[in-house]
PDB file of C-alpha atoms in Angstrom:
ATOM      1  CA  MET A   1      45.101  82.900 -22.390  1.00 55.00           C
ATOM      2  CA  TYR A   2      42.592  81.421 -19.969  1.00 66.00           C
ATOM      3  CA  SER A   3      42.737  78.842 -17.202  1.00 69.00           C
ATOM      4  CA  TYR A   4      40.071  76.612 -15.718  1.00 74.00           C
ATOM      5  CA  PHE A   5      39.397  75.997 -12.046  1.00 74.00           C
ATOM      6  CA  VAL A   6      38.133  72.480 -11.307  1.00 79.00           C
ATOM      7  CA  LYS A   7      37.224  71.298  -7.818  1.00 78.00           C
ATOM      8  CA  PHE A   8      37.535  67.579  -7.139  1.00 81.00           C
ATOM      9  CA  LYS A   9      36.483  65.065  -4.554  1.00 83.00           C
ATOM     10  CA  ILE A  10      38.319  61.873  -3.717  1.00 85.00           C
ATOM     11  CA  ALA A  11      35.767  59.115  -3.225  1.00 85.00           C
ATOM     12  CA  SER A  12      35.987  55.559  -1.918  1.00 83.00           C
ATOM     13  CA  SER A  13      33.699  52.550  -2.044  1.00 75.00           C
ATOM     14  CA  GLU A  14      33.590  52.350   1.753  1.00 78.00           C
ATOM     15  CA  ILE A  15      33.952  54.555   4.809  1.00 78.00           C
ATOM     16  CA  TRP A  16      37.558  55.773   4.740  1.00 79.00           C
ATOM     17  CA  TYR A  17      39.319  57.029   7.821  1.00 77.00           C
ATOM     18  CA  ALA A  18      42.911  56.364   6.837  1.00 76.00           C
ATOM     19  CA  ASN A  19      44.752  53.744   4.837  1.00 77.00           C
ATOM     20  CA  PRO A  20      47.146  51.271   6.536  1.00 72.00           C
ATOM     21  CA  ASP A  21      49.996  53.784   6.242  1.00 74.00           C
ATOM     22  CA  GLY A  22      47.966  56.320   8.215  1.00 76.00           C
ATOM     23  CA  LEU A  23      47.392  58.583   5.217  1.00 81.00           C
ATOM     24  CA  GLN A  24      44.198  60.488   4.516  1.00 85.00           C
ATOM     25  CA  ARG A  25      42.642  60.431   1.024  1.00 87.00           C
ATOM     26  CA  GLU A  26      44.301  63.622  -0.147  1.00 88.00           C
ATOM     27  CA  GLU A  27      47.642  62.472   1.208  1.00 88.00           C
ATOM     28  CA  VAL A  28      47.398  59.281  -0.852  1.00 89.00           C
ATOM     29  CA  LEU A  29      47.026  61.363  -4.014  1.00 91.00           C
ATOM     30  CA  SER A  30      49.889  63.591  -2.899  1.00 90.00           C
ATOM     31  CA  ARG A  31      52.093  60.537  -2.298  1.00 89.00           C
ATOM     32  CA  ILE A  32      51.276  59.151  -5.758  1.00 90.00           C
ATOM     33  CA  LEU A  33      52.352  62.421  -7.368  1.00 92.00           C
ATOM     34  CA  GLU A  34      55.559  62.559  -5.332  1.00 90.00           C
ATOM     35  CA  GLU A  35      56.409  58.961  -6.250  1.00 88.00           C
ATOM     36  CA  ASP A  36      55.841  59.825  -9.902  1.00 89.00           C
ATOM     37  CA  PHE A  37      58.370  62.652  -9.579  1.00 89.00           C
ATOM     38  CA  LEU A  38      60.888  60.284  -7.954  1.00 84.00           C
ATOM     39  CA  LEU A  39      60.409  57.827 -10.823  1.00 82.00           C
ATOM     40  CA  GLU A  40      61.076  60.609 -13.355  1.00 83.00           C
ATOM     41  CA  ASN A  41      57.489  60.985 -14.614  1.00 85.00           C
ATOM     42  CA  GLN A  42      57.205  57.291 -15.434  1.00 83.00           C
ATOM     43  CA  SER A  43      54.862  56.049 -12.698  1.00 85.00           C
ATOM     44  CA  ILE A  44      51.587  57.610 -13.903  1.00 90.00           C
ATOM     45  CA  ALA A  45      50.362  56.856 -17.418  1.00 88.00           C
ATOM     46  CA  PHE A  46      47.987  59.449 -18.832  1.00 93.00           C
ATOM     47  CA  SER A  47      46.227  57.820 -21.785  1.00 90.00           C
ATOM     48  CA  ASP A  48      43.183  57.848 -24.031  1.00 89.00           C
ATOM     49  CA  GLU A  49      40.060  55.901 -23.120  1.00 87.00           C
ATOM     50  CA  HIS A  50      41.254  52.678 -24.745  1.00 84.00           C
ATOM     51  CA  PHE A  51      44.841  52.883 -23.437  1.00 83.00           C
ATOM     52  CA  LYS A  52      46.198  52.987 -26.969  1.00 83.00           C
ATOM     53  CA  ARG A  53      47.786  56.427 -26.834  1.00 87.00           C
ATOM     54  CA  ILE A  54      49.995  57.910 -24.123  1.00 89.00           C
ATOM     55  CA  TYR A  55      50.158  61.591 -23.208  1.00 93.00           C
ATOM     56  CA  SER A  56      53.504  62.411 -21.633  1.00 93.00           C
ATOM     57  CA  HIS A  57      53.849  64.628 -18.589  1.00 94.00           C
ATOM     58  CA  PHE A  58      56.685  66.486 -16.930  1.00 92.00           C
ATOM     59  CA  HIS A  59      56.995  67.842 -13.369  1.00 91.00           C
ATOM     60  CA  VAL A  60      58.051  71.489 -13.442  1.00 86.00           C
ATOM     61  CA  LEU A  61      59.010  71.423  -9.742  1.00 82.00           C
ATOM     62  CA  PRO A  62      59.241  68.685  -7.106  1.00 84.00           C
ATOM     63  CA  PRO A  63      55.763  68.181  -5.563  1.00 86.00           C
ATOM     64  CA  GLN A  64      55.669  69.649  -2.068  1.00 81.00           C
ATOM     65  CA  GLU A  65      53.071  70.053   0.666  1.00 78.00           C
ATOM     66  CA  GLY A  66      50.283  68.742  -1.546  1.00 84.00           C
ATOM     67  CA  VAL A  67      51.047  71.090  -4.451  1.00 85.00           C
ATOM     68  CA  THR A  68      52.101  69.730  -7.851  1.00 88.00           C
ATOM     69  CA  LEU A  69      52.910  71.679 -11.019  1.00 87.00           C
ATOM     70  CA  MET A  70      53.236  69.659 -14.216  1.00 90.00           C
ATOM     71  CA  LYS A  71      52.956  69.887 -17.978  1.00 93.00           C
ATOM     72  CA  ILE A  72      50.726  67.463 -19.928  1.00 95.00           C
ATOM     73  CA  ALA A  73      51.625  66.880 -23.588  1.00 95.00           C
ATOM     74  CA  ASN A  74      49.194  65.955 -26.358  1.00 94.00           C
ATOM     75  CA  LYS A  75      51.445  63.067 -27.438  1.00 93.00           C
ATOM     76  CA  TYR A  76      54.307  60.897 -26.228  1.00 91.00           C
ATOM     77  CA  VAL A  77      57.429  62.989 -25.656  1.00 90.00           C
ATOM     78  CA  LYS A  78      60.704  62.044 -23.980  1.00 86.00           C
ATOM     79  CA  ASN A  79      61.698  63.841 -20.787  1.00 84.00           C
ATOM     80  CA  ASP A  80      64.914  65.151 -22.301  1.00 83.00           C
ATOM     81  CA  ASP A  81      63.200  66.779 -25.291  1.00 89.00           C
ATOM     82  CA  HIS A  82      63.947  70.300 -24.060  1.00 87.00           C
ATOM     83  CA  MET A  83      62.899  71.922 -27.339  1.00 90.00           C
ATOM     84  CA  PHE A  84      59.365  70.656 -26.674  1.00 92.00           C
ATOM     85  CA  TRP A  85      58.989  71.129 -22.909  1.00 92.00           C
ATOM     86  CA  GLN A  86      60.614  74.550 -22.518  1.00 89.00           C
ATOM     87  CA  LYS A  87      58.484  76.591 -24.921  1.00 86.00           C
ATOM     88  CA  TYR A  88      56.923  79.762 -23.527  1.00 81.00           C
ATOM     89  CA  PRO A  89      53.166  80.535 -23.407  1.00 75.00           C
ATOM     90  CA  TRP A  90      53.339  82.794 -26.445  1.00 73.00           C
ATOM     91  CA  ASN A  91      54.908  80.012 -28.545  1.00 79.00           C
ATOM     92  CA  ASP A  92      53.101  77.247 -30.435  1.00 86.00           C
ATOM     93  CA  ARG A  93      53.143  74.595 -27.709  1.00 90.00           C
ATOM     94  CA  GLY A  94      51.887  71.007 -27.606  1.00 93.00           C
ATOM     95  CA  PHE A  95      51.231  70.922 -23.863  1.00 94.00           C
ATOM     96  CA  SER A  96      49.119  72.503 -21.138  1.00 92.00           C
ATOM     97  CA  THR A  97      50.287  73.375 -17.634  1.00 89.00           C
ATOM     98  CA  VAL A  98      48.332  71.940 -14.706  1.00 90.00           C
ATOM     99  CA  LEU A  99      48.523  72.995 -11.055  1.00 88.00           C
ATOM    100  CA  ILE A 100      47.230  70.269  -8.703  1.00 89.00           C
ATOM    101  CA  ILE A 101      46.404  71.074  -5.095  1.00 86.00           C
ATOM    102  CA  CYS A 102      45.567  67.996  -3.051  1.00 85.00           C
ATOM    103  CA  ARG A 103      44.955  68.993   0.533  1.00 78.00           C
ATOM    104  CA  GLU A 104      41.912  68.354   2.681  1.00 75.00           C
ATOM    105  CA  GLY A 105      39.168  70.774   1.699  1.00 70.00           C
ATOM    106  CA  SER A 106      41.202  72.150  -1.202  1.00 73.00           C
ATOM    107  CA  THR A 107      41.521  69.374  -3.757  1.00 84.00           C
ATOM    108  CA  CYS A 108      41.432  71.232  -7.068  1.00 85.00           C
ATOM    109  CA  PHE A 109      43.152  71.668 -10.414  1.00 87.00           C
ATOM    110  CA  PHE A 110      44.052  74.884 -12.217  1.00 85.00           C
ATOM    111  CA  ILE A 111      44.307  73.899 -15.873  1.00 88.00           C
ATOM    112  CA  GLU A 112      45.737  76.165 -18.567  1.00 86.00           C
ATOM    113  CA  GLU A 113      43.652  76.408 -21.715  1.00 86.00           C
ATOM    114  CA  ASN A 114      45.731  75.694 -24.812  1.00 89.00           C
ATOM    115  CA  THR A 115      43.573  74.671 -27.768  1.00 89.00           C
ATOM    116  CA  LYS A 116      46.667  73.912 -29.834  1.00 90.00           C
ATOM    117  CA  ALA A 117      47.422  71.091 -27.408  1.00 92.00           C
ATOM    118  CA  PHE A 118      43.920  69.901 -26.457  1.00 93.00           C
ATOM    119  CA  ALA A 119      40.735  70.797 -28.336  1.00 89.00           C
ATOM    120  CA  ASN A 120      38.745  71.344 -25.138  1.00 89.00           C
ATOM    121  CA  ILE A 121      39.241  71.330 -21.393  1.00 89.00           C
ATOM    122  CA  ASP A 122      36.869  68.407 -20.782  1.00 90.00           C
ATOM    123  CA  THR A 123      39.165  66.120 -22.752  1.00 91.00           C
ATOM    124  CA  LEU A 124      42.167  67.085 -20.635  1.00 93.00           C
ATOM    125  CA  VAL A 125      40.236  66.676 -17.359  1.00 92.00           C
ATOM    126  CA  LYS A 126      39.248  63.144 -18.384  1.00 92.00           C
ATOM    127  CA  ILE A 127      42.847  62.316 -19.299  1.00 94.00           C
ATOM    128  CA  LEU A 128      44.060  63.558 -15.907  1.00 94.00           C
ATOM    129  CA  CYS A 129      41.410  61.648 -13.939  1.00 92.00           C
ATOM    130  CA  ARG A 130      41.929  58.468 -15.940  1.00 92.00           C
ATOM    131  CA  GLY A 131      45.676  58.440 -15.288  1.00 92.00           C
ATOM    132  CA  LEU A 132      45.416  59.232 -11.575  1.00 93.00           C
ATOM    133  CA  ASN A 133      42.587  56.754 -11.027  1.00 91.00           C
ATOM    134  CA  THR A 134      44.644  53.924 -12.495  1.00 87.00           C
ATOM    135  CA  ILE A 135      46.758  54.097  -9.332  1.00 88.00           C
ATOM    136  CA  LEU A 136      44.158  55.475  -6.908  1.00 89.00           C
ATOM    137  CA  ASN A 137      41.867  52.519  -7.673  1.00 86.00           C
ATOM    138  CA  GLN A 138      44.529  50.213  -6.217  1.00 81.00           C
ATOM    139  CA  GLU A 139      43.979  52.048  -2.921  1.00 83.00           C
ATOM    140  CA  GLY A 140      40.179  51.788  -3.199  1.00 84.00           C
ATOM    141  CA  LEU A 141      39.901  55.472  -4.144  1.00 89.00           C
ATOM    142  CA  SER A 142      38.973  57.547  -7.181  1.00 91.00           C
ATOM    143  CA  ILE A 143      39.078  61.225  -8.070  1.00 91.00           C
ATOM    144  CA  VAL A 144      36.132  62.877  -9.841  1.00 87.00           C
ATOM    145  CA  PRO A 145      35.095  66.490 -10.586  1.00 84.00           C
ATOM    146  CA  SER A 146      32.782  67.704  -7.811  1.00 77.00           C
ATOM    147  CA  SER A 147      31.413  70.824  -9.527  1.00 70.00           C
ATOM    148  CA  ASP A 148      31.215  72.665 -12.819  1.00 65.00           C
ATOM    149  CA  ILE A 149      34.401  73.719 -14.549  1.00 72.00           C
ATOM    150  CA  VAL A 150      34.921  77.466 -14.131  1.00 71.00           C
ATOM    151  CA  ARG A 151      36.680  79.461 -16.852  1.00 73.00           C
ATOM    152  CA  GLN A 152      38.680  82.488 -15.786  1.00 65.00           C
ATOM    153  CA  ASN A 153      41.516  84.648 -16.990  1.00 64.00           C
ATOM    154  CA  ASP A 154      45.106  83.905 -16.040  1.00 56.00           C
ATOM    155  CA  ASP A 155      45.409  86.685 -13.462  1.00 57.00           C
ATOM    156  CA  ILE A 156      42.387  85.507 -11.487  1.00 54.00           C
ATOM    157  CA  GLY A 157      43.462  81.883 -11.718  1.00 54.00           C
ATOM    158  CA  LEU A 158      46.945  82.733 -10.520  1.00 58.00           C
ATOM    159  CA  MET A 159      45.649  84.772  -7.587  1.00 57.00           C
ATOM    160  CA  CYS A 160      43.236  82.021  -6.553  1.00 57.00           C
ATOM    161  CA  ALA A 161      45.963  79.417  -6.741  1.00 58.00           C
ATOM    162  CA  ALA A 162      48.362  81.605  -4.760  1.00 61.00           C
ATOM    163  CA  ALA A 163      45.706  82.264  -2.108  1.00 60.00           C
ATOM    164  CA  VAL A 164      45.018  78.558  -1.627  1.00 55.00           C
ATOM    165  CA  ILE A 165      48.710  77.661  -1.529  1.00 56.00           C
ATOM    166  CA  ASN A 166      49.584  80.454   0.897  1.00 62.00           C
ATOM    167  CA  LYS A 167      46.694  79.564   3.180  1.00 57.00           C
ATOM    168  CA  GLN A 168      47.658  75.903   3.275  1.00 53.00           C
ATOM    169  CA  ILE A 169      51.352  76.568   3.802  1.00 54.00           C
ATOM    170  CA  GLY A 170      50.548  79.173   6.460  1.00 57.00           C
ATOM    171  CA  THR A 171      48.350  76.705   8.305  1.00 54.00           C
ATOM    172  CA  ILE A 172      51.076  74.077   8.208  1.00 49.00           C
ATOM    173  CA  CYS A 173      53.688  76.498   9.503  1.00 53.00           C
ATOM    174  CA  LYS A 174      51.507  77.663  12.402  1.00 53.00           C
ATOM    175  CA  LEU A 175      49.945  74.397  13.518  1.00 48.00           C
ATOM    176  CA  ASP A 176      52.225  71.632  12.314  1.00 49.00           C
ATOM    177  CA  ALA A 177      55.696  73.178  12.125  1.00 47.00           C
ATOM    178  CA  ARG A 178      57.432  70.817  14.520  1.00 48.00           C
ATOM    179  CA  PHE A 179      55.622  67.734  13.324  1.00 43.00           C
ATOM    180  CA  TYR A 180      56.110  68.489   9.640  1.00 42.00           C
ATOM    181  CA  GLU A 181      59.841  69.056   9.993  1.00 48.00           C
ATOM    182  CA  ASN A 182      60.313  65.620  11.533  1.00 50.00           C
ATOM    183  CA  ALA A 183      57.598  63.658   9.739  1.00 47.00           C
ATOM    184  CA  PRO A 184      58.944  61.007   7.347  1.00 51.00           C
ATOM    185  CA  ARG A 185      57.653  60.932   3.773  1.00 55.00           C
ATOM    186  CA  ILE A 186      55.700  57.693   3.333  1.00 59.00           C
ATOM    187  CA  PHE A 187      56.405  56.009   0.015  1.00 67.00           C
ATOM    188  CA  ASP A 188      55.963  52.451  -1.112  1.00 73.00           C
ATOM    189  CA  GLU A 189      59.680  51.752  -0.957  1.00 73.00           C
ATOM    190  CA  LYS A 190      59.322  48.224  -2.337  1.00 73.00           C
ATOM    191  CA  LYS A 191      57.590  49.533  -5.439  1.00 73.00           C
ATOM    192  CA  LEU A 192      60.400  52.015  -5.983  1.00 74.00           C
ATOM    193  CA  LEU A 193      62.931  49.228  -5.416  1.00 74.00           C
ATOM    194  CA  ALA A 194      61.159  47.001  -7.949  1.00 76.00           C
ATOM    195  CA  THR A 195      61.467  49.696 -10.584  1.00 74.00           C
ATOM    196  CA  LYS A 196      65.198  50.001  -9.936  1.00 72.00           C
ATOM    197  CA  LEU A 197      66.040  46.292  -9.711  1.00 71.00           C
ATOM    198  CA  PHE A 198      63.864  44.620 -12.330  1.00 76.00           C
ATOM    199  CA  THR A 199      65.009  44.911 -15.906  1.00 68.00           C
ATOM    200  CA  SER A 200      62.505  45.146 -18.743  1.00 68.00           C
ATOM    201  CA  ALA A 201      63.262  43.833 -22.211  1.00 63.00           C
ATOM    202  CA  LEU A 202      61.586  46.901 -23.690  1.00 67.00           C
ATOM    203  CA  THR A 203      63.586  49.892 -24.863  1.00 59.00           C
ATOM    204  CA  GLU A 204      61.032  52.599 -24.085  1.00 75.00           C
ATOM    205  CA  PRO A 205      61.426  53.764 -20.452  1.00 74.00           C
ATOM    206  CA  LEU A 206      57.710  54.498 -20.063  1.00 76.00           C
ATOM    207  CA  LYS A 207      56.639  51.024 -21.194  1.00 81.00           C
ATOM    208  CA  ALA A 208      59.313  49.438 -19.030  1.00 81.00           C
ATOM    209  CA  SER A 209      58.107  51.378 -15.996  1.00 79.00           C
ATOM    210  CA  LEU A 210      54.469  50.454 -16.685  1.00 82.00           C
ATOM    211  CA  VAL A 211      55.419  46.783 -16.891  1.00 85.00           C
ATOM    212  CA  ILE A 212      57.150  46.913 -13.512  1.00 82.00           C
ATOM    213  CA  GLN A 213      54.351  48.916 -11.891  1.00 80.00           C
ATOM    214  CA  THR A 214      51.739  46.459 -13.201  1.00 83.00           C
ATOM    215  CA  LEU A 215      53.760  43.451 -12.071  1.00 85.00           C
ATOM    216  CA  TYR A 216      54.076  44.945  -8.609  1.00 80.00           C
ATOM    217  CA  ALA A 217      50.367  45.755  -8.356  1.00 80.00           C
ATOM    218  CA  LEU A 218      49.350  42.248  -9.468  1.00 81.00           C
ATOM    219  CA  THR A 219      51.796  40.504  -7.124  1.00 82.00           C
ATOM    220  CA  LYS A 220      51.720  42.629  -3.965  1.00 77.00           C
ATOM    221  CA  GLY A 221      50.199  40.835  -0.974  1.00 77.00           C
ATOM    222  CA  LYS A 222      50.078  37.345  -2.497  1.00 81.00           C
ATOM    223  CA  ARG A 223      51.207  34.641  -0.057  1.00 83.00           C
ATOM    224  CA  ASP A 224      51.106  31.494  -2.197  1.00 89.00           C
ATOM    225  CA  ALA A 225      54.185  30.606  -4.252  1.00 90.00           C
ATOM    226  CA  LYS A 226      52.345  29.658  -7.451  1.00 91.00           C
ATOM    227  CA  ILE A 227      49.952  32.623  -7.296  1.00 89.00           C
ATOM    228  CA  LEU A 228      52.737  35.034  -6.372  1.00 88.00           C
ATOM    229  CA  LEU A 229      54.728  34.030  -9.442  1.00 92.00           C
ATOM    230  CA  CYS A 230      51.744  34.005 -11.803  1.00 92.00           C
ATOM    231  CA  ALA A 231      52.088  37.650 -12.868  1.00 90.00           C
ATOM    232  CA  LEU A 232      55.833  37.304 -13.371  1.00 92.00           C
ATOM    233  CA  LYS A 233      55.336  34.248 -15.595  1.00 93.00           C
ATOM    234  CA  ALA A 234      52.701  36.173 -17.558  1.00 92.00           C
ATOM    235  CA  ALA A 235      55.115  39.091 -18.070  1.00 91.00           C
ATOM    236  CA  LEU A 236      57.840  36.719 -19.246  1.00 91.00           C
ATOM    237  CA  ASP A 237      55.482  34.877 -21.615  1.00 92.00           C
ATOM    238  CA  ALA A 238      54.217  38.200 -22.998  1.00 90.00           C
ATOM    239  CA  LYS A 239      57.878  39.027 -23.665  1.00 89.00           C
ATOM    240  CA  VAL A 240      57.747  42.382 -21.939  1.00 88.00           C
ATOM    241  CA  MET A 241      60.543  41.859 -19.427  1.00 87.00           C
ATOM    242  CA  VAL A 242      63.652  39.873 -18.620  1.00 87.00           C
ATOM    243  CA  LYS A 243      63.413  37.490 -15.668  1.00 89.00           C
ATOM    244  CA  PRO A 244      64.859  39.103 -12.531  1.00 88.00           C
ATOM    245  CA  SER A 245      67.220  37.147 -10.333  1.00 91.00           C
ATOM    246  CA  TYR A 246      65.763  35.113  -7.489  1.00 92.00           C
ATOM    247  CA  LYS A 247      67.614  37.337  -5.019  1.00 91.00           C
ATOM    248  CA  ASP A 248      66.102  40.557  -6.419  1.00 89.00           C
ATOM    249  CA  PHE A 249      62.582  39.113  -6.569  1.00 89.00           C
ATOM    250  CA  ILE A 250      62.461  37.924  -2.969  1.00 87.00           C
ATOM    251  CA  GLU A 251      64.034  41.187  -1.798  1.00 87.00           C
ATOM    252  CA  VAL A 252      61.243  43.235  -3.373  1.00 84.00           C
ATOM    253  CA  PHE A 253      58.364  40.990  -2.338  1.00 84.00           C
ATOM    254  CA  GLU A 254      59.893  39.725   0.918  1.00 84.00           C
ATOM    255  CA  CYS A 255      58.871  36.186   0.051  1.00 87.00           C
ATOM    256  CA  GLY A 256      62.009  34.180   0.775  1.00 87.00           C
ATOM    257  CA  ASP A 257      60.001  32.183   3.323  1.00 89.00           C
ATOM    258  CA  ILE A 258      57.334  31.394   0.696  1.00 91.00           C
ATOM    259  CA  ILE A 259      59.227  30.755  -2.526  1.00 92.00           C
ATOM    260  CA  THR A 260      62.280  28.535  -2.735  1.00 93.00           C
ATOM    261  CA  LYS A 261      64.830  28.999  -5.476  1.00 93.00           C
ATOM    262  CA  LYS A 262      63.695  25.712  -7.038  1.00 94.00           C
ATOM    263  CA  GLN A 263      60.051  26.861  -7.110  1.00 94.00           C
ATOM    264  CA  TYR A 264      61.124  30.155  -8.625  1.00 93.00           C
ATOM    265  CA  CYS A 265      62.985  28.364 -11.411  1.00 94.00           C
ATOM    266  CA  ASP A 266      60.212  25.812 -12.005  1.00 94.00           C
ATOM    267  CA  TYR A 267      57.259  28.233 -12.141  1.00 94.00           C
ATOM    268  CA  THR A 268      59.089  30.715 -14.383  1.00 94.00           C
ATOM    269  CA  ASN A 269      60.493  28.064 -16.739  1.00 94.00           C
ATOM    270  CA  PRO A 270      59.425  28.796 -20.356  1.00 92.00           C
ATOM    271  CA  LYS A 271      58.342  25.160 -20.685  1.00 92.00           C
ATOM    272  CA  TYR A 272      56.072  25.258 -17.604  1.00 93.00           C
ATOM    273  CA  LYS A 273      52.407  24.979 -18.675  1.00 91.00           C
ATOM    274  CA  GLY A 274      50.736  24.883 -15.263  1.00 92.00           C
ATOM    275  CA  TYR A 275      49.217  28.360 -15.660  1.00 92.00           C
ATOM    276  CA  GLU A 276      47.427  27.669 -18.925  1.00 87.00           C
ATOM    277  CA  GLY A 277      43.670  28.167 -18.596  1.00 87.00           C
ATOM    278  CA  ASP A 278      44.054  30.058 -15.310  1.00 87.00           C
ATOM    279  CA  ALA A 279      41.933  33.250 -15.356  1.00 87.00           C
ATOM    280  CA  LEU A 280      44.474  35.234 -13.339  1.00 86.00           C
ATOM    281  CA  TYR A 281      47.282  34.269 -15.701  1.00 91.00           C
ATOM    282  CA  ASP A 282      45.211  35.062 -18.804  1.00 90.00           C
ATOM    283  CA  ASN A 283      44.245  38.480 -17.404  1.00 87.00           C
ATOM    284  CA  CYS A 284      47.864  39.243 -16.548  1.00 88.00           C
ATOM    285  CA  VAL A 285      49.067  38.311 -20.030  1.00 90.00           C
ATOM    286  CA  GLU A 286      46.364  40.521 -21.539  1.00 88.00           C
ATOM    287  CA  ALA A 287      47.416  43.459 -19.338  1.00 86.00           C
ATOM    288  CA  PHE A 288      51.065  43.138 -20.326  1.00 88.00           C
ATOM    289  CA  ILE A 289      50.326  42.762 -24.035  1.00 88.00           C
ATOM    290  CA  LYS A 290      48.221  45.911 -23.819  1.00 85.00           C
ATOM    291  CA  ILE A 291      51.239  47.791 -22.509  1.00 84.00           C
ATOM    292  CA  LYS A 292      53.459  46.197 -25.164  1.00 84.00           C
ATOM    293  CA  ASN A 293      51.153  47.400 -27.958  1.00 83.00           C
ATOM    294  CA  LEU A 294      50.901  50.974 -26.706  1.00 78.00           C
ATOM    295  CA  GLU A 295      51.466  53.522 -29.451  1.00 73.00           C
ATOM    296  CA  LEU A 296      54.067  56.064 -28.375  1.00 66.00           C
TER     297      LEU A 296
END
């Protein structure tokens, strides 16, 4: 068995010092991976180039201190399919194990080679980047390979990974011990709340989660009642979710001062045609239908 060492860089379209939450680039990626763990592997969608096929993933351990260990399957698999996820390396397995280290100066992946799961390592790297960039792009960031992919045997890969992890953890313990113990974990709590409160009409948990995540991304930051409700109306018209209560919606988006209950009912009424021909509405409907038609 062999593994591949891939160094990455996190790029942005402008000079990046820190995002509004005070996070550095690598910390944004780390937060995304931690949120995905909290949402039971349903936040990040690893897919093919045309978003027609989903590749499931499973966190082996809770992400911690910028280190994530997960398994990437070559098809859609439910989290509770233990017969699939718990196979050993010497078994015929349909997944590869990926170690992600996202700390400043050490952003890299250690990717297990398993040709029975993925024909080549380039394919898996593209799948990983595509899934992570779907969310990173919302922050104005993207992750791309910064050097050639290096093939090495498992022992060397494991030692390299251990050396990087130990160095990073050692640095944290020596320099940031007090701060790290008391530092709060910064998550987008409203996004997590949206996933818990809003009910999707779909039966597949992954599709339901993608619907909620997309709705949140399309609606976040809007301050006009009609525009704010555009994505929700699109989701309802695409028949990918059940309309949330007015109370739940304004709690998530903190828009009680913008949207009245009457406006909420009017703009989300199935008979309301005011969004027809609107580019934003059409794009939202297209995005939700794409999720609806995903092959799992």
